[in-house]
Short mmCIF file of C-alpha atoms (C1' of nucleotides) in Angstrom, two decimals:
data_model
loop_
_atom_site.label_atom_id
_atom_site.label_comp_id
_atom_site.label_asym_id
_atom_site.label_seq_id
_atom_site.Cartn_x
_atom_site.Cartn_y
_atom_site.Cartn_z
CA UNK A 1334 -94.88 79.38 61.74
CA UNK A 1335 -96.55 81.66 64.22
CA UNK A 1336 -98.99 80.11 66.63
CA UNK A 1337 -101.45 82.91 65.91
CA UNK A 1338 -102.32 81.23 62.62
CA UNK A 1339 -103.97 78.35 64.40
CA UNK A 1340 -105.91 80.70 66.65
CA UNK A 1341 -107.02 82.80 63.70
CA UNK A 1342 -108.26 79.86 61.65
CA UNK A 1343 -110.22 78.32 64.50
CA UNK A 1344 -111.66 81.70 65.48
CA UNK A 1345 -112.75 82.46 61.92
CA UNK A 1346 -114.32 79.03 61.72
CA UNK A 1347 -116.21 79.68 64.93
CA UNK A 1348 -117.47 82.94 63.47
CA UNK A 1349 -119.02 81.06 60.54
CA UNK A 1350 -121.47 79.35 62.88
CA UNK A 1351 -122.76 82.48 64.50
CA UNK A 1352 -125.74 84.38 63.08
CA UNK A 1353 -124.65 86.89 60.45
CA UNK A 1354 -124.40 90.49 61.61
CA UNK A 1355 -123.49 89.53 65.15
CA UNK A 1356 -120.15 90.80 66.40
CA UNK A 1357 -118.12 88.83 68.95
CA UNK A 1358 -115.57 90.56 71.19
CA UNK A 1359 -112.04 89.27 71.23
CA UNK A 1360 -112.38 88.38 74.89
CA UNK A 1361 -115.06 85.80 74.13
CA UNK A 1362 -113.24 84.35 71.15
CA UNK A 1363 -110.24 83.95 73.43
CA UNK A 1364 -112.20 82.45 76.33
CA UNK A 1365 -113.60 79.86 73.94
CA UNK A 1366 -110.21 78.10 73.89
CA UNK A 1367 -108.67 79.62 77.02
CA UNK A 1368 -106.31 81.86 75.07
CA UNK A 1369 -104.78 85.18 76.19
CA UNK A 1370 -107.37 87.73 75.11
CA UNK A 1371 -105.10 90.70 74.42
CA UNK A 1372 -102.81 88.70 72.19
CA UNK A 1373 -105.63 87.13 70.21
CA UNK A 1374 -106.94 90.66 69.79
CA UNK A 1375 -103.66 91.52 68.11
CA UNK A 1376 -104.09 88.70 65.60
CA UNK A 1377 -107.67 89.74 64.93
CA UNK A 1378 -106.42 93.21 64.18
CA UNK A 1379 -104.20 91.72 61.50
CA UNK A 1380 -107.20 89.91 60.05
CA UNK A 1381 -109.09 93.22 60.05
CA UNK A 1382 -106.26 94.98 58.21
CA UNK A 1383 -106.35 92.19 55.62
CA UNK A 1384 -110.07 92.67 55.09
CA UNK A 1385 -111.03 89.24 56.42
CA UNK A 1386 -112.98 90.46 59.43
CA UNK A 1387 -114.48 93.79 60.40
CA UNK A 1388 -114.16 95.33 63.82
CA UNK A 1389 -116.74 97.33 65.76
CA UNK A 1390 -116.01 99.37 68.88
CA UNK A 1391 -118.16 99.95 71.90
CA UNK A 1392 -120.84 97.84 73.57
CA UNK A 1393 -122.24 95.03 71.41
CA UNK A 1394 -119.10 95.46 69.36
CA UNK A 1395 -116.43 92.97 68.36
CA UNK A 1396 -115.38 91.09 65.24
CA UNK A 1397 -117.31 89.42 62.45
CA UNK A 1398 -116.43 88.03 59.06
CA UNK A 1399 -116.08 90.76 56.47
CA UNK A 1400 -117.18 88.61 53.54
CA UNK A 1401 -118.74 85.30 52.66
CA UNK A 1402 -116.86 82.20 53.91
CA UNK A 1403 -116.77 80.95 50.32
CA UNK A 1404 -114.38 83.77 49.46
CA UNK A 1405 -111.99 83.31 52.40
CA UNK A 1406 -109.22 80.78 51.91
CA UNK A 1407 -106.76 79.36 54.41
CA UNK A 1408 -104.04 81.11 52.45
CA UNK A 1409 -105.75 84.45 53.06
CA UNK A 1410 -105.63 83.88 56.79
CA UNK A 1411 -102.05 82.63 56.81
CA UNK A 1412 -100.89 85.60 54.75
CA UNK A 1413 -102.77 88.01 57.00
CA UNK A 1414 -100.95 86.70 60.08
CA UNK A 1415 -97.57 85.65 58.74
CA UNK A 1416 -97.10 88.17 55.97
CA UNK A 1417 -96.83 87.60 52.25
CA UNK A 1418 -93.14 86.72 52.14
CA UNK A 1419 -92.11 83.21 51.14
CA UNK A 1420 -90.53 81.01 53.80
CA UNK A 1421 -87.32 80.78 51.78
CA UNK A 1422 -85.92 84.17 50.84
CA UNK A 1423 -83.04 84.15 48.37
CA UNK A 1424 -80.17 86.29 49.59
CA UNK A 1425 -78.55 86.13 46.16
CA UNK A 1426 -75.36 84.41 47.27
CA UNK A 1427 -74.43 84.03 43.63
CA UNK A 1428 -73.75 87.77 43.51
CA UNK A 1429 -70.60 86.95 45.51
CA UNK A 1430 -69.73 83.89 43.47
CA UNK A 1431 -67.54 83.51 40.36
CA UNK A 1432 -68.87 84.82 37.06
CA UNK A 1433 -71.48 86.96 38.82
CA UNK A 1434 -73.33 89.58 36.81
CA UNK A 1435 -74.31 92.60 38.95
CA UNK A 1436 -77.22 93.41 36.66
CA UNK A 1437 -78.89 90.03 37.15
CA UNK A 1438 -81.61 89.48 39.74
CA UNK A 1439 -80.66 86.10 41.12
CA UNK A 1440 -83.94 85.79 42.97
CA UNK A 1441 -85.29 85.09 39.50
CA UNK A 1442 -82.46 83.29 37.74
CA UNK A 1443 -80.91 81.22 40.56
CA UNK A 1444 -82.07 77.64 40.05
CA UNK A 1445 -81.95 76.94 43.77
CA UNK A 1446 -84.26 79.85 44.37
CA UNK A 1447 -86.55 78.60 41.61
CA UNK A 1448 -86.79 75.14 43.12
CA UNK A 1449 -87.63 76.60 46.51
CA UNK A 1450 -90.21 78.87 44.95
CA UNK A 1451 -91.89 75.94 43.24
CA UNK A 1452 -92.23 74.20 46.59
CA UNK A 1453 -93.58 77.33 48.18
CA UNK A 1454 -96.04 77.71 45.34
CA UNK A 1455 -97.29 74.15 45.78
CA UNK A 1456 -97.85 74.91 49.46
CA UNK A 1457 -99.76 78.09 48.70
CA UNK A 1458 -101.84 76.39 46.04
CA UNK A 1459 -102.95 73.75 48.51
CA UNK A 1460 -103.90 76.37 51.09
CA UNK A 1461 -105.66 78.52 48.50
CA UNK A 1462 -107.82 75.53 47.56
CA UNK A 1463 -109.39 75.35 51.01
CA UNK A 1464 -112.08 77.91 51.74
CA UNK A 1465 -113.56 78.60 55.11
CA UNK A 1466 -116.92 77.43 53.74
CA UNK A 1467 -115.42 74.13 52.61
CA UNK A 1468 -113.85 73.57 55.99
CA UNK A 1469 -117.11 74.42 57.70
CA UNK A 1470 -118.97 71.89 55.56
CA UNK A 1471 -116.43 69.18 56.33
CA UNK A 1472 -116.72 69.76 60.06
CA UNK A 1473 -120.53 69.77 59.97
CA UNK A 1474 -120.57 66.49 58.08
CA UNK A 1475 -118.08 64.76 60.35
CA UNK A 1476 -119.10 66.32 63.67
CA UNK A 1477 -122.76 67.36 63.37
CA UNK A 1478 -122.89 68.56 66.98
CA UNK A 1479 -120.24 71.20 66.49
CA UNK A 1480 -122.38 74.13 65.27
CA UNK A 1481 -124.81 73.76 68.15
CA UNK A 1482 -122.07 73.26 70.69
CA UNK A 1483 -120.26 76.32 69.44
CA UNK A 1484 -123.25 78.64 69.61
CA UNK A 1485 -124.14 77.31 73.04
CA UNK A 1486 -120.71 77.97 74.42
CA UNK A 1487 -120.68 81.50 73.08
CA UNK A 1488 -124.02 82.26 74.68
CA UNK A 1489 -122.80 80.67 77.90
CA UNK A 1490 -119.76 82.96 77.85
CA UNK A 1491 -122.18 85.84 77.59
CA UNK A 1492 -122.69 85.63 81.35
CA UNK B 1112 -86.95 79.71 57.33
CA UNK B 1113 -83.38 79.80 58.52
CA UNK B 1114 -80.84 81.41 56.23
CA UNK B 1115 -78.51 78.47 56.76
CA UNK B 1116 -80.63 76.44 54.35
CA UNK B 1117 -79.56 78.59 51.45
CA UNK B 1118 -75.93 78.37 52.47
CA UNK B 1119 -76.15 74.60 52.85
CA UNK B 1120 -77.75 74.01 49.47
CA UNK B 1121 -75.27 76.17 47.60
CA UNK B 1122 -72.35 74.64 49.47
CA UNK B 1123 -73.52 71.10 48.75
CA UNK B 1124 -73.95 72.04 45.12
CA UNK B 1125 -70.42 73.39 45.02
CA UNK B 1126 -69.16 70.14 46.48
CA UNK B 1127 -70.69 68.20 43.58
CA UNK B 1128 -68.27 69.87 41.16
CA UNK B 1129 -65.12 69.01 43.06
CA UNK B 1130 -63.23 65.76 42.44
CA UNK B 1131 -64.59 62.95 44.57
CA UNK B 1132 -62.60 62.12 47.69
CA UNK B 1133 -61.42 65.69 48.15
CA UNK B 1134 -62.40 67.36 51.40
CA UNK B 1135 -62.98 71.12 51.60
CA UNK B 1136 -62.61 72.99 54.89
CA UNK B 1137 -65.52 75.08 56.09
CA UNK B 1138 -63.35 78.19 55.84
CA UNK B 1139 -63.05 77.82 52.08
CA UNK B 1140 -66.72 77.02 51.56
CA UNK B 1141 -67.49 80.18 53.51
CA UNK B 1142 -64.96 82.34 51.67
CA UNK B 1143 -66.55 81.25 48.39
CA UNK B 1144 -69.56 83.46 49.13
CA UNK B 1145 -68.07 85.71 51.78
CA UNK B 1146 -69.97 84.05 54.62
CA UNK B 1147 -69.01 83.87 58.31
CA UNK B 1148 -66.88 80.73 58.50
CA UNK B 1149 -67.67 79.63 62.04
CA UNK B 1150 -71.39 79.84 61.51
CA UNK B 1151 -71.34 77.98 58.22
CA UNK B 1152 -69.29 75.37 60.04
CA UNK B 1153 -72.22 74.98 62.41
CA UNK B 1154 -74.60 74.29 59.55
CA UNK B 1155 -72.18 71.81 58.02
CA UNK B 1156 -72.10 69.98 61.33
CA UNK B 1157 -75.84 69.58 61.06
CA UNK B 1158 -75.44 68.16 57.56
CA UNK B 1159 -72.87 65.75 58.92
CA UNK B 1160 -75.20 64.59 61.70
CA UNK B 1161 -77.85 63.99 59.04
CA UNK B 1162 -75.47 61.84 57.02
CA UNK B 1163 -75.37 64.17 54.03
CA UNK B 1164 -71.69 65.08 54.30
CA UNK B 1165 -68.74 63.52 56.11
CA UNK B 1166 -66.24 65.51 58.09
CA UNK B 1167 -62.51 64.95 58.40
CA UNK B 1168 -60.26 66.58 60.96
CA UNK B 1169 -56.72 67.72 60.64
CA UNK B 1170 -54.70 68.99 57.66
CA UNK B 1171 -56.21 68.20 54.26
CA UNK B 1172 -59.45 67.69 56.15
CA UNK B 1173 -62.84 69.26 55.70
CA UNK B 1174 -66.22 68.25 54.35
CA UNK B 1175 -67.32 66.18 51.39
CA UNK B 1176 -70.57 64.62 50.25
CA UNK B 1177 -71.31 61.41 52.09
CA UNK B 1178 -73.24 59.81 49.23
CA UNK B 1179 -74.07 60.17 45.58
CA UNK B 1180 -75.80 63.44 44.59
CA UNK B 1181 -78.58 61.36 43.04
CA UNK B 1182 -79.59 60.24 46.53
CA UNK B 1183 -79.57 63.68 48.16
CA UNK B 1184 -82.77 65.70 47.87
CA UNK B 1185 -83.45 69.31 48.74
CA UNK B 1186 -85.80 68.03 51.40
CA UNK B 1187 -82.93 66.13 53.02
CA UNK B 1188 -80.93 69.32 53.31
CA UNK B 1189 -83.85 71.41 54.57
CA UNK B 1190 -84.72 68.82 57.19
CA UNK B 1191 -81.08 68.58 58.28
CA UNK B 1192 -80.93 72.31 58.96
CA UNK B 1193 -84.48 73.18 59.99
CA UNK B 1194 -85.49 69.98 61.72
CA UNK B 1195 -88.21 67.53 60.79
CA UNK B 1196 -91.12 69.39 62.39
CA UNK B 1197 -93.83 70.78 60.15
CA UNK B 1198 -94.13 74.55 59.90
CA UNK B 1199 -97.64 74.41 61.35
CA UNK B 1200 -97.79 72.56 64.65
CA UNK B 1201 -101.27 71.82 65.95
CA UNK B 1202 -101.59 72.83 69.59
CA UNK B 1203 -104.87 70.93 69.85
CA UNK B 1204 -107.03 73.90 70.72
CA UNK B 1205 -110.05 71.68 70.35
CA UNK B 1206 -109.09 69.99 73.61
CA UNK B 1207 -110.32 73.20 75.28
CA UNK B 1208 -113.41 73.52 73.10
CA UNK B 1209 -116.95 72.19 73.62
CA UNK B 1210 -117.55 68.48 73.20
CA UNK B 1211 -113.85 67.72 73.54
CA UNK B 1212 -112.77 64.12 74.05
CA UNK B 1213 -109.59 63.85 76.15
CA UNK B 1214 -108.69 60.53 74.54
CA UNK B 1215 -108.62 61.94 71.02
CA UNK B 1216 -105.40 63.09 69.37
CA UNK B 1217 -106.55 66.24 67.62
CA UNK B 1218 -103.32 66.50 65.69
CA UNK B 1219 -104.85 63.65 63.70
CA UNK B 1220 -108.57 64.33 63.75
CA UNK B 1221 -108.72 68.15 63.64
CA UNK B 1222 -109.69 69.09 60.12
CA UNK B 1223 -107.75 72.35 60.30
CA UNK B 1224 -104.66 70.40 61.20
CA UNK B 1225 -105.31 68.01 58.35
CA UNK B 1226 -105.60 70.82 55.82
CA UNK B 1227 -102.36 72.34 57.01
CA UNK B 1228 -100.67 68.96 56.88
CA UNK B 1229 -101.77 68.46 53.30
CA UNK B 1230 -100.18 71.76 52.33
CA UNK B 1231 -97.01 70.86 54.19
CA UNK B 1232 -96.96 67.50 52.45
CA UNK B 1233 -97.27 69.13 49.03
CA UNK B 1234 -94.32 71.34 49.93
CA UNK B 1235 -92.23 68.41 51.05
CA UNK B 1236 -93.14 66.38 47.98
CA UNK B 1237 -91.92 69.16 45.72
CA UNK B 1238 -88.64 69.42 47.61
CA UNK B 1239 -88.18 65.65 47.71
CA UNK B 1240 -88.50 65.56 43.93
CA UNK B 1241 -85.40 67.67 43.44
CA UNK B 1242 -82.08 65.85 43.86
CA UNK B 1243 -78.71 67.49 44.07
CA UNK B 1244 -77.77 65.68 40.87
CA UNK B 1245 -80.78 67.08 39.06
CA UNK B 1246 -79.99 70.57 40.20
CA UNK B 1247 -76.39 70.13 39.14
CA UNK B 1248 -77.47 69.02 35.67
CA UNK B 1249 -79.79 71.99 35.30
CA UNK B 1250 -77.06 74.43 36.23
CA UNK B 1251 -74.54 72.82 33.86
CA UNK B 1252 -76.98 73.01 30.98
CA UNK B 1253 -77.95 76.61 31.58
CA UNK B 1254 -74.59 77.97 32.75
CA UNK B 1255 -71.87 75.72 31.26
CA UNK B 1256 -69.07 77.85 32.73
CA UNK B 1257 -70.13 77.22 36.32
CA UNK B 1258 -68.25 73.97 37.03
CA UNK B 1259 -64.96 75.38 35.76
CA UNK B 1260 -65.47 78.68 37.53
CA UNK B 1261 -66.23 76.90 40.76
CA UNK B 1262 -63.17 74.68 40.72
CA UNK B 1263 -60.98 77.61 39.76
CA UNK B 1264 -62.19 79.71 42.63
CA UNK B 1265 -61.63 76.93 45.12
CA UNK B 1266 -58.06 76.43 43.94
CA UNK B 1267 -57.53 80.18 44.04
CA UNK B 1268 -58.72 80.20 47.64
CA UNK B 1269 -56.06 77.59 48.31
CA UNK B 1270 -53.47 80.39 48.42
"C1'" DG C 1346 -144.71 111.84 77.02
"C1'" DA C 1347 -140.90 112.80 73.78
"C1'" DA C 1348 -136.53 114.65 72.60
"C1'" DT C 1349 -132.09 115.78 74.08
"C1'" DA C 1350 -127.94 116.15 76.73
"C1'" DT C 1351 -125.02 113.49 79.71
"C1'" DG C 1352 -122.71 109.85 81.87
"C1'" DT C 1353 -121.00 105.19 81.86
"C1'" DA C 1354 -119.46 100.86 80.52
"C1'" DC C 1355 -117.58 98.40 76.93
"C1'" DT C 1356 -114.59 97.53 72.80
"C1'" DC C 1357 -110.81 98.02 69.75
"C1'" DG C 1358 -106.10 99.86 68.76
"C1'" DG C 1359 -101.56 100.79 69.34
"C1'" DA C 1360 -97.58 101.48 72.53
"C1'" DT C 1361 -94.88 99.03 75.80
"C1'" DA C 1362 -92.13 94.84 78.20
"C1'" DC C 1363 -90.69 89.91 78.14
"C1'" DA C 1364 -88.93 85.33 76.29
"C1'" DC C 1365 -87.15 82.46 73.12
"C1'" DA C 1366 -84.97 81.12 68.80
"C1'" DT C 1367 -81.85 82.35 65.42
"C1'" DT C 1368 -77.48 84.33 64.38
"C1'" DG C 1369 -72.73 84.99 65.35
"C1'" DT C 1370 -68.16 84.15 67.80
"C1'" DC C 1371 -64.63 81.84 70.32
"C1'" DC C 1372 -61.51 78.38 72.13
"C1'" DG C 1373 -60.27 73.49 73.01
"C1'" DA C 1374 -59.79 68.30 71.47
"C1'" DG C 1375 -58.28 65.56 67.95
"C1'" DT C 1376 -55.76 64.41 63.78
"C1'" DC C 1377 -52.82 64.26 59.93
"C1'" DG C 1378 -48.61 65.51 57.74
"C1'" DA C 1379 -43.93 67.14 57.95
"C1'" DT C 1380 -39.57 67.06 60.09
"C1'" DG C 1381 -35.58 65.53 62.44
"C1'" DC C 1382 -33.21 61.69 64.48
"C1'" DG C 1383 -31.46 57.14 64.86
"C1'" DG C 1384 -30.48 52.72 62.93
"C1'" DC D 516 -31.04 55.17 52.69
"C1'" DC D 517 -35.17 53.72 55.58
"C1'" DG D 518 -38.12 53.63 59.68
"C1'" DC D 519 -39.76 55.91 63.66
"C1'" DA D 520 -40.72 59.28 67.18
"C1'" DT D 521 -41.72 64.03 67.81
"C1'" DC D 522 -43.49 68.37 66.73
"C1'" DG D 523 -46.43 71.60 64.67
"C1'" DA D 524 -50.19 73.28 62.18
"C1'" DC D 525 -54.65 72.61 60.67
"C1'" DT D 526 -59.62 71.21 61.14
"C1'" DC D 527 -63.75 70.09 63.28
"C1'" DG D 528 -66.80 70.26 67.42
"C1'" DG D 529 -69.20 72.11 70.95
"C1'" DA D 530 -69.59 75.86 74.49
"C1'" DC D 531 -70.42 80.83 75.02
"C1'" DA D 532 -72.56 85.84 73.67
"C1'" DA D 533 -75.55 89.19 70.80
"C1'" DT D 534 -79.31 90.12 68.16
"C1'" DG D 535 -84.00 89.89 66.15
"C1'" DT D 536 -88.57 88.04 66.01
"C1'" DG D 537 -92.44 86.28 68.13
"C1'" DT D 538 -95.14 86.37 72.48
"C1'" DA D 539 -97.60 88.62 76.04
"C1'" DT D 540 -99.47 92.64 78.49
"C1'" DC D 541 -101.33 97.11 79.55
"C1'" DC D 542 -103.60 101.50 79.08
"C1'" DG D 543 -105.82 105.14 76.25
"C1'" DA D 544 -109.25 106.73 72.30
"C1'" DG D 545 -113.63 106.08 70.60
"C1'" DT D 546 -118.39 104.41 70.50
"C1'" DA D 547 -123.00 102.95 71.55
"C1'" DC D 548 -126.29 102.36 74.96
"C1'" DA D 549 -128.82 103.67 79.14
"C1'" DT D 550 -130.21 107.23 82.09
"C1'" DA D 551 -131.61 111.60 83.77
"C1'" DT D 552 -133.25 116.09 82.54
"C1'" DT D 553 -135.94 119.50 80.17
"C1'" DC D 554 -139.66 121.19 77.14
#
DNA sequence: GAATATGTACTCGGATACACATTGTCCGAGTCGATGCGG
DNA sequence: CCGCATCGACTCGGACAATGTGTATCCGAGTACATATTC
């Protein structure tokens, strides 16, 4: 899986602690973890295309969450970065096998493909069950200093 | 995910229908689906290293299942080809964040990492629940002609 | 003093290189079976 | 006829290229703010 997923999730989480309506430039989100700014920008663009964040140009511009953290799941973020395709893609080998029917879509009927799809579905279900708001709550309960630390660092980067 | 996984699963499944003790060369397993022989051979080597199949050199040599299909899961095959690493690998971004503790292993304590691990675990659990024997039984029930067709094609390839 | 035109700095966005992993190919080491020879 | 040495063909195994995807970077288009100018 692409490394950008991790960056995107942590960056979105950081955005949840900032006052609503405030945009943060990619450069600051990147500096927060010492990441390459231009490349993180690319990932944020993907999040913007997926409707997870909104982007604003010019001074005082940047990125902010497009909707409430309760409505953003980890799956949303992963799909935005990695694409919607399943990890296992059936190439329909059975089309070349004995007793093959050219009219059949083996992505549906192949039992191997079905088993892989079930696993993929279980994975997606687990990710879809975690919202950004839920994650935020967990962090705040376990590490109460995090929200304050985060805001402080962002203001410090303002220099 | 690597395409070799699909090839490996189908090839292993084909092996379950052949008489026990009979080795099949990689060239025939590849010809069965019209795959590049040398590259499939590479994947079969990985299965051999993982103890899923055994390899025999020389005439009448080839590959055969190393153990009973009841003891071979889809997860075993996927791990043999793809490696044991999880799809999401935590790079411990939090080490660069505010309030970071250098002695902490954030692959364990980071809640993002934990959520991703749970999803990965659900995926693995689903794959581990499917044995080669179970898959074989499903195919035989739904497509009773498959075992015969498979053996016939392999003997035809003997020419 | 207020409104407006202008300049400037800042931000995203896409186009452009680089690196690595996956995919694909090839040839050599080893092994088994067949064959021919000798007993 | 039987046993054995030799030969040959077949198979895996790892080393060697080609390709595609992910990673990283740079520069241009657009925007909002601040400033200077004019009424």
